[in-house]
PDB file of C-alpha atoms in Angstrom:
ATOM      1  CA  MET A   1      30.973  -3.140  71.596  1.00 44.00           C
ATOM      2  CA  SER A   2      33.703  -1.800  69.337  1.00 44.00           C
ATOM      3  CA  SER A   3      34.607  -3.767  66.230  1.00 48.00           C
ATOM      4  CA  THR A   4      38.096  -2.217  66.111  1.00 51.00           C
ATOM      5  CA  PRO A   5      40.882  -4.576  67.194  1.00 53.00           C
ATOM      6  CA  GLY A   6      43.534  -3.527  69.659  1.00 51.00           C
ATOM      7  CA  PRO A   7      47.088  -2.918  68.419  1.00 45.00           C
ATOM      8  CA  ASP A   8      48.379  -6.273  69.666  1.00 44.00           C
ATOM      9  CA  GLN A   9      45.514  -8.223  68.101  1.00 49.00           C
ATOM     10  CA  ALA A  10      45.820  -6.411  64.786  1.00 48.00           C
ATOM     11  CA  LYS A  11      49.454  -7.489  64.490  1.00 49.00           C
ATOM     12  CA  GLU A  12      48.609 -11.187  64.641  1.00 61.00           C
ATOM     13  CA  PRO A  13      49.148 -12.359  61.033  1.00 61.00           C
ATOM     14  CA  ASP A  14      47.163 -15.563  61.378  1.00 88.00           C
ATOM     15  CA  VAL A  15      44.165 -14.401  63.396  1.00 90.00           C
ATOM     16  CA  ARG A  16      41.900 -14.253  60.340  1.00 89.00           C
ATOM     17  CA  ASP A  17      42.959 -17.763  59.319  1.00 89.00           C
ATOM     18  CA  ARG A  18      42.313 -19.061  62.828  1.00 92.00           C
ATOM     19  CA  ILE A  19      38.837 -17.539  62.845  1.00 93.00           C
ATOM     20  CA  PHE A  20      38.125 -19.020  59.430  1.00 89.00           C
ATOM     21  CA  ALA A  21      39.321 -22.506  60.410  1.00 90.00           C
ATOM     22  CA  SER A  22      37.338 -22.428  63.656  1.00 92.00           C
ATOM     23  CA  ALA A  23      34.173 -21.250  61.893  1.00 90.00           C
ATOM     24  CA  LEU A  24      34.473 -23.902  59.183  1.00 86.00           C
ATOM     25  CA  ARG A  25      34.854 -26.578  61.854  1.00 87.00           C
ATOM     26  CA  HIS A  26      31.865 -25.405  63.893  1.00 88.00           C
ATOM     27  CA  PHE A  27      29.580 -24.693  60.930  1.00 85.00           C
ATOM     28  CA  SER A  28      30.409 -28.113  59.445  1.00 78.00           C
ATOM     29  CA  GLN A  29      29.691 -29.925  62.704  1.00 80.00           C
ATOM     30  CA  LYS A  30      26.693 -27.973  63.977  1.00 81.00           C
ATOM     31  CA  GLY A  31      25.270 -25.865  61.165  1.00 81.00           C
ATOM     32  CA  TYR A  32      24.814 -22.117  60.950  1.00 82.00           C
ATOM     33  CA  ALA A  33      22.027 -21.561  63.494  1.00 84.00           C
ATOM     34  CA  ALA A  34      23.583 -23.666  66.251  1.00 87.00           C
ATOM     35  CA  THR A  35      27.018 -22.041  65.979  1.00 89.00           C
ATOM     36  CA  SER A  36      27.708 -18.942  68.070  1.00 91.00           C
ATOM     37  CA  LEU A  37      30.396 -16.356  67.433  1.00 93.00           C
ATOM     38  CA  ARG A  38      31.459 -16.726  71.052  1.00 93.00           C
ATOM     39  CA  GLU A  39      32.458 -20.361  70.588  1.00 93.00           C
ATOM     40  CA  VAL A  40      34.112 -19.577  67.260  1.00 94.00           C
ATOM     41  CA  SER A  41      36.190 -16.801  68.834  1.00 93.00           C
ATOM     42  CA  GLU A  42      37.125 -18.880  71.884  1.00 93.00           C
ATOM     43  CA  ASP A  43      38.152 -21.823  69.732  1.00 92.00           C
ATOM     44  CA  ALA A  44      40.221 -19.469  67.542  1.00 92.00           C
ATOM     45  CA  GLY A  45      41.902 -17.913  70.574  1.00 91.00           C
ATOM     46  CA  THR A  46      40.602 -14.441  69.799  1.00 92.00           C
ATOM     47  CA  THR A  47      37.579 -12.217  70.486  1.00 91.00           C
ATOM     48  CA  LYS A  48      34.199 -11.529  68.884  1.00 92.00           C
ATOM     49  CA  PRO A  49      35.237  -7.967  67.920  1.00 92.00           C
ATOM     50  CA  MET A  50      37.988  -9.498  65.778  1.00 92.00           C
ATOM     51  CA  ILE A  51      35.364 -11.525  63.911  1.00 92.00           C
ATOM     52  CA  TYR A  52      33.386  -8.361  63.257  1.00 92.00           C
ATOM     53  CA  TYR A  53      36.592  -6.604  62.171  1.00 91.00           C
ATOM     54  CA  TYR A  54      37.518  -9.219  59.557  1.00 91.00           C
ATOM     55  CA  PHE A  55      34.111 -10.511  58.441  1.00 90.00           C
ATOM     56  CA  GLY A  56      31.549  -7.882  59.472  1.00 89.00           C
ATOM     57  CA  SER A  57      28.969 -10.299  60.852  1.00 88.00           C
ATOM     58  CA  LYS A  58      28.103 -13.955  61.318  1.00 88.00           C
ATOM     59  CA  GLU A  59      26.506 -13.905  57.879  1.00 84.00           C
ATOM     60  CA  GLY A  60      29.653 -12.391  56.416  1.00 86.00           C
ATOM     61  CA  LEU A  61      31.783 -15.084  58.051  1.00 90.00           C
ATOM     62  CA  TYR A  62      29.611 -17.853  56.654  1.00 86.00           C
ATOM     63  CA  ALA A  63      29.520 -16.212  53.225  1.00 83.00           C
ATOM     64  CA  GLY A  64      33.328 -16.113  53.215  1.00 84.00           C
ATOM     65  CA  ILE A  65      33.457 -19.844  53.915  1.00 83.00           C
ATOM     66  CA  VAL A  66      30.966 -20.566  51.138  1.00 82.00           C
ATOM     67  CA  ARG A  67      33.006 -18.480  48.703  1.00 82.00           C
ATOM     68  CA  GLN A  68      36.252 -20.286  49.563  1.00 83.00           C
ATOM     69  CA  ILE A  69      34.665 -23.742  49.214  1.00 82.00           C
ATOM     70  CA  LEU A  70      33.433 -22.846  45.729  1.00 84.00           C
ATOM     71  CA  GLU A  71      36.766 -21.278  44.759  1.00 86.00           C
ATOM     72  CA  GLU A  72      38.535 -24.487  45.768  1.00 87.00           C
ATOM     73  CA  MET A  73      36.017 -26.421  43.684  1.00 88.00           C
ATOM     74  CA  ALA A  74      36.718 -24.199  40.670  1.00 89.00           C
ATOM     75  CA  GLU A  75      40.500 -24.575  41.033  1.00 90.00           C
ATOM     76  CA  THR A  76      40.253 -28.362  41.347  1.00 90.00           C
ATOM     77  CA  ILE A  77      38.060 -28.661  38.255  1.00 92.00           C
ATOM     78  CA  ARG A  78      40.266 -26.367  36.161  1.00 90.00           C
ATOM     79  CA  ALA A  79      43.448 -28.246  37.116  1.00 90.00           C
ATOM     80  CA  GLN A  80      42.033 -31.533  35.830  1.00 88.00           C
ATOM     81  CA  LEU A  81      40.692 -30.429  32.438  1.00 90.00           C
ATOM     82  CA  PRO A  82      42.243 -31.850  29.229  1.00 91.00           C
ATOM     83  CA  ALA A  83      43.284 -28.621  27.498  1.00 82.00           C
ATOM     84  CA  GLU A  84      44.202 -30.264  24.174  1.00 85.00           C
ATOM     85  CA  ALA A  85      41.048 -32.381  23.738  1.00 90.00           C
ATOM     86  CA  PRO A  86      38.220 -31.449  21.337  1.00 92.00           C
ATOM     87  CA  VAL A  87      35.788 -28.955  22.812  1.00 94.00           C
ATOM     88  CA  THR A  88      32.960 -31.457  23.231  1.00 94.00           C
ATOM     89  CA  GLU A  89      35.277 -33.730  25.226  1.00 94.00           C
ATOM     90  CA  GLN A  90      36.414 -30.791  27.331  1.00 95.00           C
ATOM     91  CA  VAL A  91      32.794 -30.000  28.177  1.00 96.00           C
ATOM     92  CA  LEU A  92      32.168 -33.592  29.244  1.00 96.00           C
ATOM     93  CA  ALA A  93      35.416 -33.621  31.239  1.00 95.00           C
ATOM     94  CA  TYR A  94      34.309 -30.441  33.029  1.00 96.00           C
ATOM     95  CA  CYS A  95      30.987 -32.075  33.914  1.00 96.00           C
ATOM     96  CA  GLU A  96      32.711 -35.244  35.124  1.00 95.00           C
ATOM     97  CA  ARG A  97      35.016 -33.208  37.390  1.00 94.00           C
ATOM     98  CA  TYR A  98      32.035 -31.160  38.610  1.00 93.00           C
ATOM     99  CA  LEU A  99      30.116 -34.264  39.658  1.00 94.00           C
ATOM    100  CA  ASP A 100      33.215 -35.991  41.034  1.00 93.00           C
ATOM    101  CA  TYR A 101      34.054 -33.017  43.234  1.00 91.00           C
ATOM    102  CA  PHE A 102      30.552 -33.006  44.670  1.00 89.00           C
ATOM    103  CA  LEU A 103      30.666 -36.741  45.356  1.00 89.00           C
ATOM    104  CA  GLN A 104      34.102 -36.461  46.984  1.00 89.00           C
ATOM    105  CA  GLN A 105      33.098 -33.470  49.138  1.00 86.00           C
ATOM    106  CA  GLU A 106      29.431 -34.373  49.485  1.00 84.00           C
ATOM    107  CA  GLU A 107      29.155 -33.964  53.247  1.00 80.00           C
ATOM    108  CA  ILE A 108      30.330 -30.362  53.397  1.00 79.00           C
ATOM    109  CA  ILE A 109      28.776 -29.247  50.075  1.00 81.00           C
ATOM    110  CA  ALA A 110      25.409 -30.755  51.020  1.00 81.00           C
ATOM    111  CA  LEU A 111      25.591 -28.888  54.332  1.00 77.00           C
ATOM    112  CA  VAL A 112      26.386 -25.635  52.542  1.00 77.00           C
ATOM    113  CA  LEU A 113      23.498 -26.130  50.112  1.00 80.00           C
ATOM    114  CA  ARG A 114      20.992 -26.790  52.889  1.00 79.00           C
ATOM    115  CA  GLU A 115      22.231 -23.823  54.884  1.00 78.00           C
ATOM    116  CA  VAL A 116      22.405 -21.215  52.110  1.00 75.00           C
ATOM    117  CA  PHE A 117      18.991 -22.133  50.716  1.00 73.00           C
ATOM    118  CA  GLY A 118      17.545 -21.715  54.194  1.00 73.00           C
ATOM    119  CA  LEU A 119      19.423 -18.523  55.043  1.00 68.00           C
ATOM    120  CA  GLY A 120      19.011 -16.551  51.842  1.00 69.00           C
ATOM    121  CA  GLY A 121      20.476 -13.041  52.113  1.00 72.00           C
ATOM    122  CA  VAL A 122      24.239 -12.547  52.029  1.00 69.00           C
ATOM    123  CA  PRO A 123      25.237 -16.252  52.064  1.00 68.00           C
ATOM    124  CA  MET A 124      22.864 -17.068  49.209  1.00 74.00           C
ATOM    125  CA  ALA A 125      24.085 -14.086  47.208  1.00 75.00           C
ATOM    126  CA  GLU A 126      27.713 -15.100  47.760  1.00 72.00           C
ATOM    127  CA  PHE A 127      26.923 -18.682  46.782  1.00 76.00           C
ATOM    128  CA  SER A 128      25.188 -17.666  43.546  1.00 77.00           C
ATOM    129  CA  GLN A 129      27.920 -15.192  42.608  1.00 76.00           C
ATOM    130  CA  ALA A 130      30.808 -17.579  43.321  1.00 74.00           C
ATOM    131  CA  LEU A 131      29.051 -20.418  41.493  1.00 77.00           C
ATOM    132  CA  GLY A 132      28.616 -18.260  38.394  1.00 77.00           C
ATOM    133  CA  GLU A 133      31.892 -16.338  38.464  1.00 77.00           C
ATOM    134  CA  ARG A 134      34.252 -19.056  39.698  1.00 84.00           C
ATOM    135  CA  VAL A 135      32.911 -22.590  39.300  1.00 89.00           C
ATOM    136  CA  ARG A 136      31.230 -22.039  35.935  1.00 91.00           C
ATOM    137  CA  LEU A 137      34.033 -19.903  34.471  1.00 92.00           C
ATOM    138  CA  PRO A 138      36.096 -22.808  33.013  1.00 93.00           C
ATOM    139  CA  LEU A 139      32.979 -24.053  31.218  1.00 95.00           C
ATOM    140  CA  ASP A 140      32.262 -20.562  29.879  1.00 95.00           C
ATOM    141  CA  GLU A 141      35.811 -20.437  28.505  1.00 94.00           C
ATOM    142  CA  ILE A 142      35.527 -23.872  26.843  1.00 95.00           C
ATOM    143  CA  LEU A 143      32.235 -22.952  25.169  1.00 96.00           C
ATOM    144  CA  ALA A 144      33.590 -19.583  24.022  1.00 96.00           C
ATOM    145  CA  ARG A 145      36.620 -21.282  22.431  1.00 95.00           C
ATOM    146  CA  GLY A 146      34.388 -23.843  20.768  1.00 95.00           C
ATOM    147  CA  MET A 147      32.159 -21.177  19.255  1.00 96.00           C
ATOM    148  CA  ALA A 148      35.132 -19.070  18.158  1.00 96.00           C
ATOM    149  CA  SER A 149      36.785 -22.058  16.456  1.00 93.00           C
ATOM    150  CA  GLY A 150      33.607 -23.205  14.728  1.00 94.00           C
ATOM    151  CA  GLN A 151      33.356 -26.472  16.660  1.00 94.00           C
ATOM    152  CA  LEU A 152      30.137 -25.255  18.273  1.00 96.00           C
ATOM    153  CA  ARG A 153      27.231 -23.253  16.893  1.00 94.00           C
ATOM    154  CA  GLN A 154      27.170 -19.575  17.773  1.00 96.00           C
ATOM    155  CA  ASP A 155      24.962 -19.019  20.791  1.00 96.00           C
ATOM    156  CA  SER A 156      24.930 -17.276  24.163  1.00 96.00           C
ATOM    157  CA  VAL A 157      27.810 -18.677  26.243  1.00 96.00           C
ATOM    158  CA  PRO A 158      26.215 -17.835  29.617  1.00 93.00           C
ATOM    159  CA  LEU A 159      22.896 -19.408  28.607  1.00 94.00           C
ATOM    160  CA  CYS A 160      24.554 -22.585  27.309  1.00 96.00           C
ATOM    161  CA  ALA A 161      26.785 -22.883  30.378  1.00 95.00           C
ATOM    162  CA  THR A 162      23.800 -22.368  32.667  1.00 92.00           C
ATOM    163  CA  ALA A 163      21.868 -25.070  30.810  1.00 94.00           C
ATOM    164  CA  ILE A 164      24.748 -27.552  31.168  1.00 96.00           C
ATOM    165  CA  THR A 165      25.408 -26.885  34.863  1.00 94.00           C
ATOM    166  CA  GLY A 166      21.646 -26.865  35.416  1.00 92.00           C
ATOM    167  CA  ILE A 167      21.461 -30.485  34.263  1.00 94.00           C
ATOM    168  CA  MET A 168      24.008 -31.508  36.891  1.00 93.00           C
ATOM    169  CA  ASN A 169      22.586 -29.281  39.611  1.00 90.00           C
ATOM    170  CA  MET A 170      19.141 -30.792  39.114  1.00 92.00           C
ATOM    171  CA  PHE A 171      20.500 -34.214  40.076  1.00 92.00           C
ATOM    172  CA  ILE A 172      22.606 -32.809  42.915  1.00 90.00           C
ATOM    173  CA  LEU A 173      19.694 -30.897  44.457  1.00 89.00           C
ATOM    174  CA  ALA A 174      17.357 -33.884  44.109  1.00 91.00           C
ATOM    175  CA  HIS A 175      19.959 -35.916  45.994  1.00 90.00           C
ATOM    176  CA  VAL A 176      20.603 -33.334  48.724  1.00 86.00           C
ATOM    177  CA  PHE A 177      17.009 -32.320  49.376  1.00 86.00           C
ATOM    178  CA  GLY A 178      15.081 -35.394  48.267  1.00 87.00           C
ATOM    179  CA  GLY A 179      17.470 -38.255  48.920  1.00 88.00           C
ATOM    180  CA  ALA A 180      17.420 -39.371  45.281  1.00 89.00           C
ATOM    181  CA  PRO A 181      20.450 -41.467  44.324  1.00 87.00           C
ATOM    182  CA  ILE A 182      22.971 -39.986  41.918  1.00 83.00           C
ATOM    183  CA  ASP A 183      23.736 -42.251  38.995  1.00 85.00           C
ATOM    184  CA  ARG A 184      26.774 -40.402  37.659  1.00 87.00           C
ATOM    185  CA  GLU A 185      26.177 -41.521  34.079  1.00 92.00           C
ATOM    186  CA  THR A 186      22.608 -40.194  33.859  1.00 92.00           C
ATOM    187  CA  PRO A 187      23.414 -36.455  34.041  1.00 94.00           C
ATOM    188  CA  LEU A 188      26.499 -37.005  31.873  1.00 95.00           C
ATOM    189  CA  ARG A 189      24.362 -38.699  29.228  1.00 95.00           C
ATOM    190  CA  GLN A 190      22.006 -35.714  29.222  1.00 95.00           C
ATOM    191  CA  VAL A 191      24.947 -33.340  28.848  1.00 96.00           C
ATOM    192  CA  ARG A 192      26.149 -35.413  25.873  1.00 95.00           C
ATOM    193  CA  TYR A 193      22.741 -34.966  24.226  1.00 95.00           C
ATOM    194  CA  TYR A 194      22.934 -31.217  24.782  1.00 96.00           C
ATOM    195  CA  ILE A 195      26.508 -30.697  23.597  1.00 95.00           C
ATOM    196  CA  THR A 196      25.930 -32.948  20.546  1.00 93.00           C
ATOM    197  CA  GLY A 197      23.044 -30.666  19.553  1.00 93.00           C
ATOM    198  CA  LEU A 198      25.286 -27.631  19.998  1.00 94.00           C
ATOM    199  CA  ALA A 199      28.153 -29.048  17.949  1.00 92.00           C
ATOM    200  CA  CYS A 200      28.588 -28.049  14.324  1.00 85.00           C
ATOM    201  CA  PRO A 201      28.448 -30.878  11.759  1.00 81.00           C
ATOM    202  CA  SER A 202      31.955 -32.030  10.838  1.00 66.00           C
TER     203      SER A 202
END
């Protein structure tokens, strides 16, 4: 079966968006394994070859959805950060927004986490890359400014950012995979301990 769209199909400006919206709906409701490209294409009013044309494969389609979810998370967090606050407060604000976004979008993010950890491959790679390059980027920038201004000790920005997000992710993963409750203040308290140790004495 050819993956090249016909001339009429290729002119449809919203076909990719329709495929994406249909796939998000089906993956959210049924999960990756139970969703077929046939039902996605029928629901989107297009054909399977168009899915292959725009996304390459079912894995590629799912990876695109994962990437967009994380990009939306990054944009939401960045928009709510207090740019004029001291660096330590900005770090805590980032962590608060990070946890709040998860709690607000828990159903779909928990589904994504369960799916990508089970699938591995392209979706897992996309998830890891988007998490590091998009979602963690505002935190990287805050830490870099803090170190440049002398508010924080000089250290590796990526390592410090990974340590901070790792604290929050530990609680999120324990909740998603183990059913542990998330007490929002517990991870934030641990982040406070970490960032206080990183701060330079005033």
